[in-house]
mmCIF file of C-alpha atoms in Angstrom:
data_model
loop_
_atom_site.group_PDB
_atom_site.id
_atom_site.type_symbol
_atom_site.label_atom_id
_atom_site.label_comp_id
_atom_site.label_asym_id
_atom_site.label_seq_id
_atom_site.Cartn_x
_atom_site.Cartn_y
_atom_site.Cartn_z
ATOM 1 C CA UNK A 1 0.000 0.000 0.000
ATOM 2 C CA UNK A 2 1.460 3.350 -0.995
ATOM 3 C CA UNK A 3 -0.440 6.283 0.462
ATOM 4 C CA UNK A 4 1.437 9.555 0.350
ATOM 5 C CA UNK A 5 0.289 11.389 3.452
ATOM 6 C CA UNK A 6 2.120 14.256 5.101
ATOM 7 C CA UNK A 7 3.221 12.941 8.477
ATOM 8 C CA UNK A 8 4.305 14.865 11.556
ATOM 9 C CA UNK A 9 4.780 14.117 15.261
ATOM 10 C CA UNK A 10 3.686 16.334 18.105
ATOM 11 C CA UNK A 11 6.609 16.945 20.463
ATOM 12 C CA UNK A 12 5.035 18.870 23.348
ATOM 13 C CA UNK A 13 5.530 15.848 25.640
ATOM 14 C CA UNK A 14 9.284 16.423 25.496
ATOM 15 C CA UNK A 15 8.800 19.620 27.482
ATOM 16 C CA UNK A 16 11.666 22.052 26.987
ATOM 17 C CA UNK A 17 13.883 19.372 25.410
ATOM 18 C CA UNK A 18 13.172 20.732 21.935
ATOM 19 C CA UNK A 19 16.440 19.649 20.340
ATOM 20 C CA UNK A 20 16.127 16.125 21.775
ATOM 21 C CA UNK A 21 12.605 15.888 20.346
ATOM 22 C CA UNK A 22 13.570 17.118 16.886
ATOM 23 C CA UNK A 23 16.627 14.887 16.757
ATOM 24 C CA UNK A 24 14.656 11.809 17.782
ATOM 25 C CA UNK A 25 11.716 12.368 15.419
ATOM 26 C CA UNK A 26 14.029 13.140 12.500
ATOM 27 C CA UNK A 27 15.956 9.963 13.271
ATOM 28 C CA UNK A 28 12.793 7.914 12.768
ATOM 29 C CA UNK A 29 12.413 9.204 9.227
ATOM 30 C CA UNK A 30 9.357 11.305 10.051
ATOM 31 C CA UNK A 31 9.733 14.525 8.041
ATOM 32 C CA UNK A 32 8.120 17.057 10.387
ATOM 33 C CA UNK A 33 7.244 17.998 13.955
ATOM 34 C CA UNK A 34 4.428 19.990 15.527
ATOM 35 C CA UNK A 35 5.835 22.139 18.306
ATOM 36 C CA UNK A 36 4.204 24.184 21.044
ATOM 37 C CA UNK A 37 4.061 27.954 21.250
ATOM 38 C CA UNK A 38 6.504 28.001 24.195
ATOM 39 C CA UNK A 39 8.991 25.958 22.112
ATOM 40 C CA UNK A 40 9.000 28.585 19.381
ATOM 41 C CA UNK A 41 8.954 31.562 21.729
ATOM 42 C CA UNK A 42 12.080 30.251 23.446
ATOM 43 C CA UNK A 43 13.879 30.894 20.136
ATOM 44 C CA UNK A 44 12.432 34.382 19.620
ATOM 45 C CA UNK A 45 15.780 36.134 19.931
ATOM 46 C CA UNK A 46 17.844 33.336 18.423
ATOM 47 C CA UNK A 47 15.677 32.085 15.585
ATOM 48 C CA UNK A 48 18.699 31.193 13.475
ATOM 49 C CA UNK A 49 19.527 28.482 16.023
ATOM 50 C CA UNK A 50 16.158 26.806 15.451
ATOM 51 C CA UNK A 51 16.561 27.058 11.690
ATOM 52 C CA UNK A 52 20.037 25.555 11.904
ATOM 53 C CA UNK A 53 18.663 22.782 14.106
ATOM 54 C CA UNK A 54 15.947 21.923 11.586
ATOM 55 C CA UNK A 55 18.423 22.016 8.713
ATOM 56 C CA UNK A 56 20.891 19.814 10.564
ATOM 57 C CA UNK A 57 18.297 17.092 11.073
ATOM 58 C CA UNK A 58 16.518 17.554 7.761
ATOM 59 C CA UNK A 59 13.101 18.240 9.229
ATOM 60 C CA UNK A 60 10.451 20.956 9.199
ATOM 61 C CA UNK A 61 7.725 22.300 11.475
ATOM 62 C CA UNK A 62 4.204 21.423 10.328
ATOM 63 C CA UNK A 63 2.548 23.752 12.822
ATOM 64 C CA UNK A 64 2.657 25.418 16.206
ATOM 65 C CA UNK A 65 0.134 24.452 18.893
ATOM 66 C CA UNK A 66 -1.005 27.315 21.085
ATOM 67 C CA UNK A 67 -4.036 28.106 23.242
ATOM 68 C CA UNK A 68 -6.546 30.622 21.957
ATOM 69 C CA UNK A 69 -8.318 31.286 25.294
ATOM 70 C CA UNK A 70 -11.427 32.210 23.333
ATOM 71 C CA UNK A 71 -13.600 32.670 26.426
ATOM 72 C CA UNK A 72 -11.204 35.004 28.220
ATOM 73 C CA UNK A 73 -12.848 38.177 26.983
ATOM 74 C CA UNK A 74 -11.387 40.339 29.758
ATOM 75 C CA UNK A 75 -7.866 39.313 28.862
ATOM 76 C CA UNK A 76 -8.361 39.635 25.122
ATOM 77 C CA UNK A 77 -5.910 42.486 24.536
ATOM 78 C CA UNK A 78 -2.962 40.612 26.009
ATOM 79 C CA UNK A 79 -4.073 37.488 24.138
ATOM 80 C CA UNK A 80 -4.205 39.371 20.822
ATOM 81 C CA UNK A 81 -0.752 40.778 21.435
ATOM 82 C CA UNK A 82 0.654 37.330 22.149
ATOM 83 C CA UNK A 83 -0.778 35.807 18.979
ATOM 84 C CA UNK A 84 0.420 38.690 16.827
ATOM 85 C CA UNK A 85 3.891 38.222 18.261
ATOM 86 C CA UNK A 86 3.734 34.468 17.661
ATOM 87 C CA UNK A 87 2.418 34.944 14.116
ATOM 88 C CA UNK A 88 5.292 37.299 13.287
ATOM 89 C CA UNK A 89 7.801 34.768 14.580
ATOM 90 C CA UNK A 90 6.136 31.955 12.613
ATOM 91 C CA UNK A 91 6.424 34.010 9.430
ATOM 92 C CA UNK A 92 10.134 34.520 10.062
ATOM 93 C CA UNK A 93 10.559 30.797 10.690
ATOM 94 C CA UNK A 94 8.488 29.770 7.655
ATOM 95 C CA UNK A 95 5.943 27.819 9.710
ATOM 96 C CA UNK A 96 2.605 27.642 7.866
ATOM 97 C CA UNK A 97 -0.029 26.772 10.466
ATOM 98 C CA UNK A 98 -1.128 27.777 13.959
ATOM 99 C CA UNK A 99 -3.099 25.006 15.688
ATOM 100 C CA UNK A 100 -5.323 26.742 18.232
ATOM 101 C CA UNK A 101 -6.520 24.862 21.275
ATOM 102 C CA UNK A 102 -9.689 26.785 22.222
ATOM 103 C CA UNK A 103 -8.900 27.104 25.935
ATOM 104 C CA UNK A 104 -10.880 26.132 29.014
ATOM 105 C CA UNK A 105 -14.636 26.487 28.880
ATOM 106 C CA UNK A 106 -15.786 28.648 31.783
ATOM 107 C CA UNK A 107 -19.494 28.842 30.968
ATOM 108 C CA UNK A 108 -21.396 25.597 30.575
ATOM 109 C CA UNK A 109 -24.320 27.451 29.054
ATOM 110 C CA UNK A 110 -23.385 30.370 26.814
ATOM 111 C CA UNK A 111 -25.655 33.304 26.101
ATOM 112 C CA UNK A 112 -25.938 34.679 22.537
ATOM 113 C CA UNK A 113 -23.785 37.609 23.654
ATOM 114 C CA UNK A 114 -21.070 35.247 24.938
ATOM 115 C CA UNK A 115 -21.126 33.335 21.664
ATOM 116 C CA UNK A 116 -20.604 36.550 19.734
ATOM 117 C CA UNK A 117 -17.713 37.529 21.996
ATOM 118 C CA UNK A 118 -16.106 34.148 21.371
ATOM 119 C CA UNK A 119 -16.497 34.552 17.610
ATOM 120 C CA UNK A 120 -15.039 38.035 17.829
ATOM 121 C CA UNK A 121 -11.953 36.744 19.629
ATOM 122 C CA UNK A 122 -11.500 33.944 17.108
ATOM 123 C CA UNK A 123 -11.798 36.416 14.239
ATOM 124 C CA UNK A 124 -9.305 38.820 15.785
ATOM 125 C CA UNK A 125 -6.765 36.087 16.548
ATOM 126 C CA UNK A 126 -7.072 34.485 13.095
ATOM 127 C CA UNK A 127 -6.533 37.914 11.500
ATOM 128 C CA UNK A 128 -3.277 38.342 13.391
ATOM 129 C CA UNK A 129 -1.943 35.143 11.872
ATOM 130 C CA UNK A 130 -3.331 35.870 8.414
ATOM 131 C CA UNK A 131 -1.514 39.212 8.255
ATOM 132 C CA UNK A 132 1.734 37.242 8.562
ATOM 133 C CA UNK A 133 0.756 34.616 5.984
ATOM 134 C CA UNK A 134 0.034 31.948 8.611
ATOM 135 C CA UNK A 135 -3.145 29.843 8.496
ATOM 136 C CA UNK A 136 -5.018 29.529 11.796
ATOM 137 C CA UNK A 137 -6.914 26.316 12.560
ATOM 138 C CA UNK A 138 -9.185 25.445 15.478
ATOM 139 C CA UNK A 139 -8.479 22.207 17.361
ATOM 140 C CA UNK A 140 -11.703 21.081 19.135
ATOM 141 C CA UNK A 141 -10.742 19.542 22.465
ATOM 142 C CA UNK A 142 -12.443 17.879 25.415
ATOM 143 C CA UNK A 143 -12.968 20.330 28.289
ATOM 144 C CA UNK A 144 -12.367 23.324 26.048
ATOM 145 C CA UNK A 145 -14.809 25.962 24.866
ATOM 146 C CA UNK A 146 -14.973 24.396 21.387
ATOM 147 C CA UNK A 147 -15.564 20.686 21.634
ATOM 148 C CA UNK A 148 -18.824 19.228 20.309
ATOM 149 C CA UNK A 149 -20.658 19.383 17.005
ATOM 150 C CA UNK A 150 -22.598 22.510 17.890
ATOM 151 C CA UNK A 151 -19.397 24.350 18.848
ATOM 152 C CA UNK A 152 -17.641 23.298 15.641
ATOM 153 C CA UNK A 153 -20.576 24.246 13.442
ATOM 154 C CA UNK A 154 -20.759 27.688 15.039
ATOM 155 C CA UNK A 155 -17.131 28.607 14.419
ATOM 156 C CA UNK A 156 -16.921 27.051 10.967
ATOM 157 C CA UNK A 157 -20.145 28.637 9.745
ATOM 158 C CA UNK A 158 -19.946 32.031 11.440
ATOM 159 C CA UNK A 159 -16.208 32.442 11.975
ATOM 160 C CA UNK A 160 -13.687 33.657 9.375
ATOM 161 C CA UNK A 161 -13.929 31.826 6.054
ATOM 162 C CA UNK A 162 -10.157 31.282 6.027
ATOM 163 C CA UNK A 163 -10.274 29.542 9.422
ATOM 164 C CA UNK A 164 -9.111 25.927 9.277
ATOM 165 C CA UNK A 165 -9.884 22.908 11.430
ATOM 166 C CA UNK A 166 -7.574 20.333 13.029
ATOM 167 C CA UNK A 167 -9.609 17.351 14.182
ATOM 168 C CA UNK A 168 -8.542 14.714 16.679
ATOM 169 C CA UNK A 169 -9.381 11.009 16.675
ATOM 170 C CA UNK A 170 -9.824 10.858 20.453
ATOM 171 C CA UNK A 171 -11.578 14.170 21.088
ATOM 172 C CA UNK A 172 -13.951 13.522 18.192
ATOM 173 C CA UNK A 173 -14.891 10.227 19.821
ATOM 174 C CA UNK A 174 -15.278 11.951 23.191
ATOM 175 C CA UNK A 175 -17.780 14.332 21.587
ATOM 176 C CA UNK A 176 -19.680 11.466 19.965
ATOM 177 C CA UNK A 177 -18.982 12.824 16.476
ATOM 178 C CA UNK A 178 -18.435 11.020 13.175
ATOM 179 C CA UNK A 179 -14.822 11.707 12.212
ATOM 180 C CA UNK A 180 -15.387 10.717 8.597
ATOM 181 C CA UNK A 181 -18.423 12.954 8.427
ATOM 182 C CA UNK A 182 -16.331 15.895 9.608
ATOM 183 C CA UNK A 183 -13.653 15.129 7.031
ATOM 184 C CA UNK A 184 -16.216 15.041 4.228
ATOM 185 C CA UNK A 185 -18.157 18.071 5.425
ATOM 186 C CA UNK A 186 -15.260 20.459 5.888
ATOM 187 C CA UNK A 187 -12.968 19.068 3.184
ATOM 188 C CA UNK A 188 -10.073 21.350 2.368
ATOM 189 C CA UNK A 189 -10.641 23.398 5.533
ATOM 190 C CA UNK A 190 -9.294 20.463 7.560
ATOM 191 C CA UNK A 191 -5.597 21.209 7.764
ATOM 192 C CA UNK A 192 -4.593 18.451 10.168
ATOM 193 C CA UNK A 193 -5.634 15.338 12.068
ATOM 194 C CA UNK A 194 -4.214 14.420 15.466
ATOM 195 C CA UNK A 195 -3.970 10.638 15.694
ATOM 196 C CA UNK A 196 -3.842 8.489 18.827
ATOM 197 C CA UNK A 197 -5.669 5.267 19.676
ATOM 198 C CA UNK A 198 -8.242 4.941 22.467
ATOM 199 C CA UNK A 199 -10.699 2.676 24.260
ATOM 200 C CA UNK A 200 -14.125 3.607 25.549
ATOM 201 C CA UNK A 201 -14.458 3.333 29.332
ATOM 202 C CA UNK A 202 -16.725 0.371 30.095
ATOM 203 C CA UNK A 203 -19.106 2.349 32.316
ATOM 204 C CA UNK A 204 -18.568 5.893 31.106
ATOM 205 C CA UNK A 205 -19.519 8.678 33.516
ATOM 206 C CA UNK A 206 -22.419 10.921 32.596
ATOM 207 C CA UNK A 207 -22.061 14.605 31.851
ATOM 208 C CA UNK A 208 -20.545 16.695 29.106
ATOM 209 C CA UNK A 209 -17.347 17.373 31.027
ATOM 210 C CA UNK A 210 -16.415 13.806 32.008
ATOM 211 C CA UNK A 211 -13.918 11.724 30.040
ATOM 212 C CA UNK A 212 -15.380 8.655 28.341
ATOM 213 C CA UNK A 213 -12.196 7.288 26.768
ATOM 214 C CA UNK A 214 -8.699 6.306 27.816
ATOM 215 C CA UNK A 215 -5.431 5.629 26.051
ATOM 216 C CA UNK A 216 -4.923 2.395 24.125
ATOM 217 C CA UNK A 217 -1.672 1.089 22.627
ATOM 218 C CA UNK A 218 -1.652 1.784 18.869
ATOM 219 C CA UNK A 219 -3.770 -0.728 16.965
ATOM 220 C CA UNK A 220 -5.431 -2.224 20.032
ATOM 221 C CA UNK A 221 -8.178 0.338 20.509
ATOM 222 C CA UNK A 222 -11.201 1.718 18.730
ATOM 223 C CA UNK A 223 -9.472 4.415 16.708
ATOM 224 C CA UNK A 224 -9.568 2.304 13.523
ATOM 225 C CA UNK A 225 -6.355 3.916 12.365
ATOM 226 C CA UNK A 226 -5.912 1.625 9.363
ATOM 227 C CA UNK A 227 -9.444 2.387 8.239
ATOM 228 C CA UNK A 228 -8.729 6.088 8.687
ATOM 229 C CA UNK A 229 -5.639 5.855 6.488
ATOM 230 C CA UNK A 230 -7.622 4.123 3.754
ATOM 231 C CA UNK A 231 -10.265 6.829 3.945
ATOM 232 C CA UNK A 232 -7.715 9.652 3.791
ATOM 233 C CA UNK A 233 -6.154 8.106 0.709
ATOM 234 C CA UNK A 234 -9.577 7.677 -0.882
ATOM 235 C CA UNK A 235 -10.516 11.347 -0.444
ATOM 236 C CA UNK A 236 -7.012 12.495 -1.457
ATOM 237 C CA UNK A 237 -6.484 14.238 1.842
ATOM 238 C CA UNK A 238 -3.777 16.911 1.614
ATOM 239 C CA UNK A 239 -3.500 18.072 5.237
ATOM 240 C CA UNK A 240 -1.160 16.874 7.958
ATOM 241 C CA UNK A 241 -1.439 13.643 9.930
ATOM 242 C CA UNK A 242 0.065 14.362 13.348
ATOM 243 C CA UNK A 243 0.914 11.413 15.577
ATOM 244 C CA UNK A 244 0.710 12.089 19.301
ATOM 245 C CA UNK A 245 2.433 10.405 22.234
ATOM 246 C CA UNK A 246 0.085 8.395 24.419
ATOM 247 C CA UNK A 247 -0.865 8.890 28.054
ATOM 248 C CA UNK A 248 0.790 5.726 29.354
ATOM 249 C CA UNK A 249 3.520 7.564 31.213
ATOM 250 C CA UNK A 250 6.247 5.958 29.130
ATOM 251 C CA UNK A 251 9.088 8.017 27.722
ATOM 252 C CA UNK A 252 7.924 9.946 24.640
ATOM 253 C CA UNK A 253 10.538 8.123 22.558
ATOM 254 C CA UNK A 254 8.856 4.804 23.375
ATOM 255 C CA UNK A 255 5.363 6.114 22.744
ATOM 256 C CA UNK A 256 6.138 7.871 19.462
ATOM 257 C CA UNK A 257 8.112 4.863 18.215
ATOM 258 C CA UNK A 258 5.091 2.621 18.839
ATOM 259 C CA UNK A 259 2.795 5.029 17.004
ATOM 260 C CA UNK A 260 5.166 5.327 14.049
ATOM 261 C CA UNK A 261 5.743 1.576 13.828
ATOM 262 C CA UNK A 262 2.015 0.888 13.735
ATOM 263 C CA UNK A 263 1.457 3.595 11.145
ATOM 264 C CA UNK A 264 4.188 2.215 8.921
ATOM 265 C CA UNK A 265 2.758 -1.285 8.863
ATOM 266 C CA UNK A 266 0.387 -0.296 6.094
ATOM 267 C CA UNK A 267 1.409 3.127 4.839
ATOM 268 C CA UNK A 268 4.564 4.602 3.360
ATOM 269 C CA UNK A 269 5.430 7.992 4.795
ATOM 270 C CA UNK A 270 5.232 10.760 2.235
ATOM 271 C CA UNK A 271 7.760 13.565 2.540
ATOM 272 C CA UNK A 272 5.325 16.312 1.682
ATOM 273 C CA UNK A 273 5.917 19.984 1.943
ATOM 274 C CA UNK A 274 6.280 21.248 5.475
#
């Protein structure tokens, strides 16, 4: 099977060991990494060092993960400033995508006014990336202010038209959503997929804010990763596939190696543009 998909690994679990993470992932043959905002900001005044590091190991950065804090209306000015600063740095580093974790949900029931404030913050933050040629994408996440189908529909329908989406195998399952339906519905607006396997908890707790899944070793859970790869090839998916370390507590090198090995069993890694 030869499916050319653009593969990346998220390296936030390495903490501040950025060089160790890049060196390890590059050594596996994976062509790109997704780093966190703090990783990139640590190179703000020495960006050439990061560029030299990437060149040395022959890798690229697929995106930067950062929190949007879309419900923190009172702190919006400082948040806007931070994202403009990050967007400028991403432009200098040639990093194409900002993956925005929505931030903690404070209000379980939002008023129409609160929804409009959230949309306003998303629009303002996305504009700060766009002005630097960086594409912003929302990453729906359990426990965050954008999580379920209603949240996603709101931001994709009423938010900026250039706004992208980065879906997640586990968080989509947590929300009870059809991953394949999301991929078909939003098409080219889906810029990335975070991939990790999971199992449903036998007696899941009730309530919107309670976890219903837990980590599973790659290939032993309900993520249907092989089926997902077949589907992505079928629809000629052009976004990133980002493998994540699991929650087992093992060293990230062990976890990422397991994820990569399982992925490679049925798919050749494509060295796409980064």
